[in-house]
PDB file of C-alpha atoms in Angstrom:
ATOM      1  CA  MET A 148      17.721  -8.974   1.299  1.00 92.00           C
ATOM      2  CA  GLN A 149      16.746  -5.406  -0.156  1.00 93.00           C
ATOM      3  CA  LYS A 150      16.339  -1.778   0.546  1.00 94.00           C
ATOM      4  CA  ILE A 151      12.847  -1.450   2.188  1.00 95.00           C
ATOM      5  CA  ASP A 152      11.132   2.724   2.332  1.00 92.00           C
ATOM      6  CA  LYS A 153       9.397   3.450   4.635  1.00 91.00           C
ATOM      7  CA  LYS A 154       7.777   6.452   3.888  1.00 89.00           C
ATOM      8  CA  LEU A 155       4.323   5.697   5.956  1.00 91.00           C
ATOM      9  CA  PRO A 156       3.293   6.787   8.714  1.00 93.00           C
ATOM     10  CA  MET A 157       0.751   4.174  11.195  1.00 94.00           C
ATOM     11  CA  PRO A 158      -2.805   3.737   9.129  1.00 94.00           C
ATOM     12  CA  PRO A 159      -5.166   6.405  10.673  1.00 94.00           C
ATOM     13  CA  ILE A 160      -7.491   4.298  11.844  1.00 94.00           C
ATOM     14  CA  MET A 161      -4.579   2.485  14.686  1.00 93.00           C
ATOM     15  CA  THR A 162      -4.236   6.750  15.558  1.00 90.00           C
ATOM     16  CA  GLY A 163      -6.836   6.702  18.830  1.00 90.00           C
ATOM     17  CA  TRP A 164      -6.439   2.893  19.732  1.00 92.00           C
ATOM     18  CA  ILE A 165      -2.869   3.503  20.440  1.00 91.00           C
ATOM     19  CA  LYS A 166      -3.276   5.228  22.407  1.00 89.00           C
ATOM     20  CA  ARG A 167      -5.731   3.065  24.688  1.00 89.00           C
ATOM     21  CA  HIS A 168      -3.812   0.538  23.992  1.00 88.00           C
ATOM     22  CA  LYS A 169       0.119   1.311  23.853  1.00 83.00           C
ATOM     23  CA  ASN A 170       1.111   0.033  27.648  1.00 83.00           C
ATOM     24  CA  GLN A 171       0.096  -3.611  26.743  1.00 83.00           C
ATOM     25  CA  PRO A 172       0.722  -6.678  24.925  1.00 82.00           C
ATOM     26  CA  TRP A 173       0.178  -6.891  20.822  1.00 86.00           C
ATOM     27  CA  ASN A 174      -2.705  -8.655  20.753  1.00 85.00           C
ATOM     28  CA  LEU A 175      -4.062  -6.153  17.542  1.00 87.00           C
ATOM     29  CA  LYS A 176      -4.793  -9.153  15.293  1.00 87.00           C
ATOM     30  CA  ASN A 177      -7.290 -10.839  17.572  1.00 89.00           C
ATOM     31  CA  ASP A 178      -8.720  -7.366  19.230  1.00 88.00           C
ATOM     32  CA  PHE A 179      -8.554  -4.750  16.544  1.00 93.00           C
ATOM     33  CA  SER A 180      -8.722  -6.760  12.953  1.00 93.00           C
ATOM     34  CA  GLU A 181      -9.437  -4.404  11.605  1.00 94.00           C
ATOM     35  CA  GLY A 182      -6.860  -1.928  12.472  1.00 93.00           C
ATOM     36  CA  TYR A 183      -4.551  -5.147  11.957  1.00 94.00           C
ATOM     37  CA  ASP A 184      -5.853  -5.398   8.540  1.00 95.00           C
ATOM     38  CA  ALA A 185      -4.260  -1.879   7.850  1.00 95.00           C
ATOM     39  CA  ILE A 186      -1.654  -2.188   9.063  1.00 95.00           C
ATOM     40  CA  HIS A 187      -1.449  -5.469   7.028  1.00 96.00           C
ATOM     41  CA  GLN A 188      -2.595  -4.291   3.559  1.00 96.00           C
ATOM     42  CA  GLN A 189      -0.037  -1.156   3.658  1.00 96.00           C
ATOM     43  CA  LEU A 190       2.939  -2.841   4.867  1.00 97.00           C
ATOM     44  CA  TYR A 191       2.185  -5.479   1.781  1.00 96.00           C
ATOM     45  CA  GLU A 192       1.831  -2.501  -0.605  1.00 95.00           C
ATOM     46  CA  GLU A 193       4.558  -0.217   0.786  1.00 95.00           C
ATOM     47  CA  GLN A 194       6.782  -3.687   0.283  1.00 95.00           C
ATOM     48  CA  LEU A 195       5.540  -3.983  -3.436  1.00 94.00           C
ATOM     49  CA  GLY A 196       4.154  -7.367  -2.339  1.00 95.00           C
ATOM     50  CA  LEU A 197       7.363  -9.220  -1.434  1.00 96.00           C
ATOM     51  CA  CYS A 198       8.252 -10.315   1.661  1.00 97.00           C
ATOM     52  CA  CYS A 199      10.497  -8.357   3.448  1.00 97.00           C
ATOM     53  CA  TYR A 200      13.541 -11.174   4.372  1.00 97.00           C
ATOM     54  CA  CYS A 201      13.876 -13.501   0.720  1.00 96.00           C
ATOM     55  CA  CYS A 202      11.979 -11.368  -1.131  1.00 95.00           C
ATOM     56  CA  LYS A 203       9.742 -13.856  -2.799  1.00 94.00           C
ATOM     57  CA  SER A 204       6.687 -13.183  -3.710  1.00 94.00           C
ATOM     58  CA  LEU A 205       3.445 -12.906  -1.111  1.00 95.00           C
ATOM     59  CA  VAL A 206       0.791 -13.964  -2.830  1.00 90.00           C
ATOM     60  CA  ASP A 207      -1.244 -16.988  -1.849  1.00 85.00           C
ATOM     61  CA  GLU A 208       1.596 -17.171   0.554  1.00 88.00           C
ATOM     62  CA  GLU A 209       0.704 -17.224   4.297  1.00 92.00           C
ATOM     63  CA  THR A 210       2.226 -13.872   6.129  1.00 94.00           C
ATOM     64  CA  ARG A 211       2.737 -12.646   9.408  1.00 92.00           C
ATOM     65  CA  VAL A 212       3.483  -9.089  10.676  1.00 94.00           C
ATOM     66  CA  GLU A 213       7.264  -9.054  12.070  1.00 93.00           C
ATOM     67  CA  HIS A 214       8.834  -6.927  14.613  1.00 94.00           C
ATOM     68  CA  LEU A 215      11.103  -5.692  13.566  1.00 95.00           C
ATOM     69  CA  ASP A 216      13.367  -5.277  17.508  1.00 94.00           C
ATOM     70  CA  CYS A 217      11.303  -7.917  18.483  1.00 91.00           C
ATOM     71  CA  ARG A 218       9.476  -6.679  21.155  1.00 88.00           C
ATOM     72  CA  SER A 219       9.479  -9.226  24.556  1.00 87.00           C
ATOM     73  CA  LYS A 220      14.017  -7.106  24.398  1.00 90.00           C
ATOM     74  CA  TYR A 221      11.950  -3.494  23.548  1.00 90.00           C
ATOM     75  CA  PRO A 222       8.529  -3.398  24.284  1.00 88.00           C
ATOM     76  CA  LYS A 223       8.609   0.755  23.270  1.00 88.00           C
ATOM     77  CA  LYS A 224       8.519  -0.208  20.115  1.00 91.00           C
ATOM     78  CA  THR A 225       5.686  -1.567  20.223  1.00 90.00           C
ATOM     79  CA  TYR A 226       3.433  -0.230  18.046  1.00 91.00           C
ATOM     80  CA  GLU A 227       6.073   1.999  16.600  1.00 93.00           C
ATOM     81  CA  TYR A 228       5.028   1.560  12.423  1.00 94.00           C
ATOM     82  CA  ASP A 229       9.013   2.300  11.582  1.00 94.00           C
ATOM     83  CA  ASN A 230       9.541  -0.703  13.446  1.00 95.00           C
ATOM     84  CA  LEU A 231       6.984  -3.356  11.589  1.00 96.00           C
ATOM     85  CA  LEU A 232       7.339  -4.646   8.840  1.00 97.00           C
ATOM     86  CA  LEU A 233       5.730  -7.778   6.538  1.00 97.00           C
ATOM     87  CA  SER A 234       7.032 -11.709   6.436  1.00 97.00           C
ATOM     88  CA  CYS A 235       6.094 -14.930   4.395  1.00 96.00           C
ATOM     89  CA  ALA A 236       5.940 -17.466   7.492  1.00 94.00           C
ATOM     90  CA  THR A 237       7.558 -20.067   6.095  1.00 94.00           C
ATOM     91  CA  GLU A 238       9.390 -23.048   7.992  1.00 93.00           C
ATOM     92  CA  ASN A 239      12.629 -22.269   9.588  1.00 94.00           C
ATOM     93  CA  GLN A 240      12.901 -19.268   7.531  1.00 96.00           C
ATOM     94  CA  CYS A 241      11.810 -14.988   7.637  1.00 96.00           C
ATOM     95  CA  ASP A 242      10.657 -14.476  10.829  1.00 94.00           C
ATOM     96  CA  LYS A 243       9.996 -17.663  12.520  1.00 94.00           C
ATOM     97  CA  ALA A 244      14.026 -18.110  11.764  1.00 95.00           C
ATOM     98  CA  LYS A 245      14.714 -14.877  12.934  1.00 94.00           C
ATOM     99  CA  GLU A 246      12.357 -15.373  16.372  1.00 89.00           C
ATOM    100  CA  ASN A 247      13.825 -12.893  18.920  1.00 90.00           C
ATOM    101  CA  GLU A 248      17.166 -12.422  17.422  1.00 92.00           C
ATOM    102  CA  ALA A 249      18.237  -9.578  16.332  1.00 93.00           C
ATOM    103  CA  LEU A 250      19.987  -8.654  12.400  1.00 95.00           C
ATOM    104  CA  PRO A 251      23.112  -6.861  12.103  1.00 96.00           C
ATOM    105  CA  LEU A 252      21.572  -5.936   8.745  1.00 96.00           C
ATOM    106  CA  THR A 253      18.176  -5.246   8.434  1.00 96.00           C
ATOM    107  CA  PRO A 254      15.605  -4.088   4.779  1.00 96.00           C
ATOM    108  CA  LEU A 255      15.405  -0.643   6.260  1.00 96.00           C
ATOM    109  CA  MET A 256      19.550  -0.418   5.753  1.00 95.00           C
ATOM    110  CA  ASN A 257      21.073   1.095   2.828  1.00 93.00           C
ATOM    111  CA  GLU A 258      23.392  -1.732   2.534  1.00 93.00           C
ATOM    112  CA  CYS A 259      22.050  -4.607   2.541  1.00 91.00           C
ATOM    113  CA  ASP A 260      21.047  -3.527  -1.255  1.00 90.00           C
ATOM    114  CA  GLU A 261      25.321  -3.637  -1.766  1.00 90.00           C
ATOM    115  CA  GLU A 262      26.334  -6.276   0.285  1.00 94.00           C
ATOM    116  CA  ILE A 263      23.995  -9.206  -0.407  1.00 94.00           C
ATOM    117  CA  LYS A 264      24.324  -9.855  -3.906  1.00 93.00           C
ATOM    118  CA  ILE A 265      22.857 -13.589  -5.064  1.00 93.00           C
ATOM    119  CA  ASN A 266      24.949 -16.620  -7.356  1.00 91.00           C
ATOM    120  CA  PHE A 267      23.559 -18.139 -10.681  1.00 87.00           C
ATOM    121  CA  ALA A 268      22.738 -21.333  -7.792  1.00 89.00           C
ATOM    122  CA  GLY A 269      20.736 -19.240  -6.606  1.00 91.00           C
ATOM    123  CA  GLU A 270      21.771 -18.617  -3.315  1.00 94.00           C
ATOM    124  CA  LEU A 271      22.314 -14.995  -1.588  1.00 94.00           C
ATOM    125  CA  VAL A 272      26.478 -14.216  -1.117  1.00 94.00           C
ATOM    126  CA  GLY A 273      27.232 -11.728   1.327  1.00 93.00           C
ATOM    127  CA  ASN A 274      30.249  -9.894   1.158  1.00 90.00           C
ATOM    128  CA  THR A 275      30.442  -8.781   4.517  1.00 95.00           C
ATOM    129  CA  ARG A 276      30.290 -10.640   7.997  1.00 96.00           C
ATOM    130  CA  LYS A 277      27.630  -8.683   9.403  1.00 96.00           C
ATOM    131  CA  ALA A 278      25.355  -9.815   5.137  1.00 96.00           C
ATOM    132  CA  LYS A 279      26.916 -13.370   6.257  1.00 96.00           C
ATOM    133  CA  LEU A 280      25.663 -13.769   9.497  1.00 97.00           C
ATOM    134  CA  ALA A 281      21.722 -11.624   8.707  1.00 96.00           C
ATOM    135  CA  ILE A 282      21.559 -14.698   5.661  1.00 97.00           C
ATOM    136  CA  GLU A 283      22.620 -16.896   8.060  1.00 96.00           C
ATOM    137  CA  ILE A 284      20.139 -15.310  10.891  1.00 97.00           C
ATOM    138  CA  LEU A 285      17.464 -15.712   8.433  1.00 97.00           C
ATOM    139  CA  ASN A 286      17.473 -19.146   6.817  1.00 97.00           C
ATOM    140  CA  LEU A 287      17.566 -17.031   3.834  1.00 97.00           C
ATOM    141  CA  ASN A 288      19.633 -20.543   1.983  1.00 96.00           C
ATOM    142  CA  GLN A 289      17.453 -23.208   2.659  1.00 94.00           C
ATOM    143  CA  ARG A 290      16.985 -25.710  -0.919  1.00 94.00           C
ATOM    144  CA  LYS A 291      13.364 -24.295  -1.744  1.00 93.00           C
ATOM    145  CA  ILE A 292      13.965 -20.157  -2.155  1.00 94.00           C
ATOM    146  CA  CYS A 293      17.441 -20.815  -4.322  1.00 95.00           C
ATOM    147  CA  ASN A 294      15.392 -23.294  -6.268  1.00 95.00           C
ATOM    148  CA  ASN A 295      13.212 -20.471  -6.737  1.00 93.00           C
ATOM    149  CA  ARG A 296      15.373 -17.750  -7.532  1.00 93.00           C
ATOM    150  CA  ARG A 297      17.722 -19.725  -9.766  1.00 92.00           C
ATOM    151  CA  LEU A 298      14.367 -20.594 -12.106  1.00 91.00           C
ATOM    152  CA  LYS A 299      13.491 -16.712 -12.460  1.00 89.00           C
ATOM    153  CA  TYR A 300      17.081 -16.175 -13.454  1.00 87.00           C
ATOM    154  CA  ASP A 301      16.901 -18.540 -15.880  1.00 89.00           C
ATOM    155  CA  GLU A 302      13.533 -16.447 -16.846  1.00 86.00           C
ATOM    156  CA  ILE A 303      15.450 -13.739 -17.420  1.00 84.00           C
ATOM    157  CA  ILE A 304      18.356 -15.186 -19.076  1.00 83.00           C
ATOM    158  CA  MET A 305      15.823 -16.800 -21.469  1.00 86.00           C
ATOM    159  CA  LEU A 306      13.411 -14.142 -21.859  1.00 83.00           C
ATOM    160  CA  TYR A 307      16.940 -11.744 -23.128  1.00 79.00           C
ATOM    161  CA  LEU A 308      18.394 -14.623 -24.778  1.00 81.00           C
ATOM    162  CA  GLN A 309      14.805 -14.325 -27.526  1.00 83.00           C
ATOM    163  CA  ASN A 310      14.459 -10.599 -27.284  1.00 81.00           C
ATOM    164  CA  LYS A 311      18.411  -9.893 -27.454  1.00 77.00           C
ATOM    165  CA  GLU A 312      18.020  -8.310 -31.044  1.00 78.00           C
ATOM    166  CA  PHE A 313      15.362  -6.055 -30.111  1.00 77.00           C
ATOM    167  CA  LEU A 314      16.598  -4.693 -27.519  1.00 79.00           C
ATOM    168  CA  ASN A 315      18.187  -0.884 -27.647  1.00 79.00           C
ATOM    169  CA  LEU A 316      21.546  -2.991 -26.840  1.00 74.00           C
ATOM    170  CA  THR A 317      24.882  -2.997 -27.918  1.00 75.00           C
ATOM    171  CA  GLU A 318      28.486  -5.601 -28.391  1.00 72.00           C
ATOM    172  CA  THR A 319      29.241  -2.362 -25.883  1.00 77.00           C
ATOM    173  CA  SER A 320      26.765  -2.131 -23.464  1.00 75.00           C
ATOM    174  CA  THR A 321      27.518  -1.557 -19.520  1.00 78.00           C
ATOM    175  CA  LEU A 322      25.743  -4.732 -17.320  1.00 74.00           C
ATOM    176  CA  GLU A 323      23.573  -1.885 -15.761  1.00 78.00           C
ATOM    177  CA  GLU A 324      21.947  -1.240 -19.000  1.00 80.00           C
ATOM    178  CA  ILE A 325      21.288  -4.400 -20.410  1.00 78.00           C
ATOM    179  CA  LYS A 326      19.557  -4.463 -16.368  1.00 78.00           C
ATOM    180  CA  HIS A 327      17.759  -1.124 -16.659  1.00 82.00           C
ATOM    181  CA  GLU A 328      16.252  -3.085 -20.342  1.00 83.00           C
ATOM    182  CA  LEU A 329      15.132  -5.313 -19.531  1.00 83.00           C
ATOM    183  CA  ASN A 330      13.411  -3.854 -16.524  1.00 84.00           C
ATOM    184  CA  SER A 331      11.527  -2.212 -18.900  1.00 86.00           C
ATOM    185  CA  PHE A 332      11.410  -4.975 -20.812  1.00 85.00           C
ATOM    186  CA  LEU A 333       9.573  -6.626 -18.402  1.00 87.00           C
ATOM    187  CA  ASN A 334       7.184  -4.577 -16.791  1.00 87.00           C
ATOM    188  CA  SER A 335       5.830  -4.986 -20.635  1.00 87.00           C
ATOM    189  CA  ILE A 336       4.843  -8.479 -19.874  1.00 86.00           C
ATOM    190  CA  TYR A 337       3.844  -8.397 -16.089  1.00 88.00           C
ATOM    191  CA  GLY A 338       3.413  -5.165 -16.041  1.00 88.00           C
ATOM    192  CA  ASN A 339       3.480  -3.442 -12.206  1.00 87.00           C
ATOM    193  CA  THR A 340       2.663  -6.897 -10.796  1.00 92.00           C
ATOM    194  CA  GLU A 341       4.651  -9.020  -7.450  1.00 92.00           C
ATOM    195  CA  GLU A 342       6.039 -11.242 -10.141  1.00 89.00           C
ATOM    196  CA  PHE A 343       7.138  -8.407 -11.710  1.00 90.00           C
ATOM    197  CA  TYR A 344       8.637  -7.098  -8.762  1.00 92.00           C
ATOM    198  CA  GLU A 345      10.289 -10.453  -7.639  1.00 92.00           C
ATOM    199  CA  ILE A 346      11.684 -11.228 -10.579  1.00 90.00           C
ATOM    200  CA  ILE A 347      13.181  -7.666 -10.671  1.00 89.00           C
ATOM    201  CA  TYR A 348      14.993  -7.827  -7.439  1.00 91.00           C
ATOM    202  CA  ILE A 349      16.323 -10.948  -8.992  1.00 90.00           C
ATOM    203  CA  LEU A 350      17.262  -8.944 -12.059  1.00 85.00           C
ATOM    204  CA  LYS A 351      18.843  -6.450  -9.204  1.00 86.00           C
ATOM    205  CA  LYS A 352      20.801  -8.732  -7.560  1.00 88.00           C
ATOM    206  CA  ILE A 353      22.565 -11.081  -9.847  1.00 81.00           C
ATOM    207  CA  THR A 354      26.657 -10.316 -10.464  1.00 63.00           C
ATOM    208  CA  GLN A 355      25.783 -10.710 -14.154  1.00 50.00           C
ATOM    209  CA  ILE A 356      24.419 -11.990 -17.678  1.00 46.00           C
ATOM    210  CA  LYS A 357      25.759 -14.202 -19.897  1.00 40.00           C
TER     211      LYS A 357
END
């Protein structure tokens, strides 16, 4: 999980539709597919093509528009754009694991960048009680996603070791300086793609580089 900055309003195509349906249940995908597609695309771009919870690339993934505060408990937030996120549809993980449960730590909170890290096994590690509980609720340490993070981490280390002499680093470079230099280097390889942003998420969250 990482901080998502929601700076955009609800897509304009939705304005009139919401006025007519704001007191009705959320059936947007079936009732107004063009509006749903507009929300989906805007959320995808806003989240750089990553799942709001596990932060894996959503390319070729089944996805769903997620209500952060569930509709059953917070009906007035049904059509609030700030309550909408894009989640992967992985079984027993992320939105499908959360269901209607409230999260003590969310991707809209600044703290999620500092309170959740990744260890060398690819596991998310919470350093506060609310971070640990959020990881548990969303089931973010399933074996498959942990293996994926570990492989991405190994890829970063391999690229770092293979190209260390070409990077603008010294023996006294700090971890943040190494990460910054690697960020630029990885961008030159992958460009601004979903894979790049997924790798940068791993890079941002790992605790050290050997």
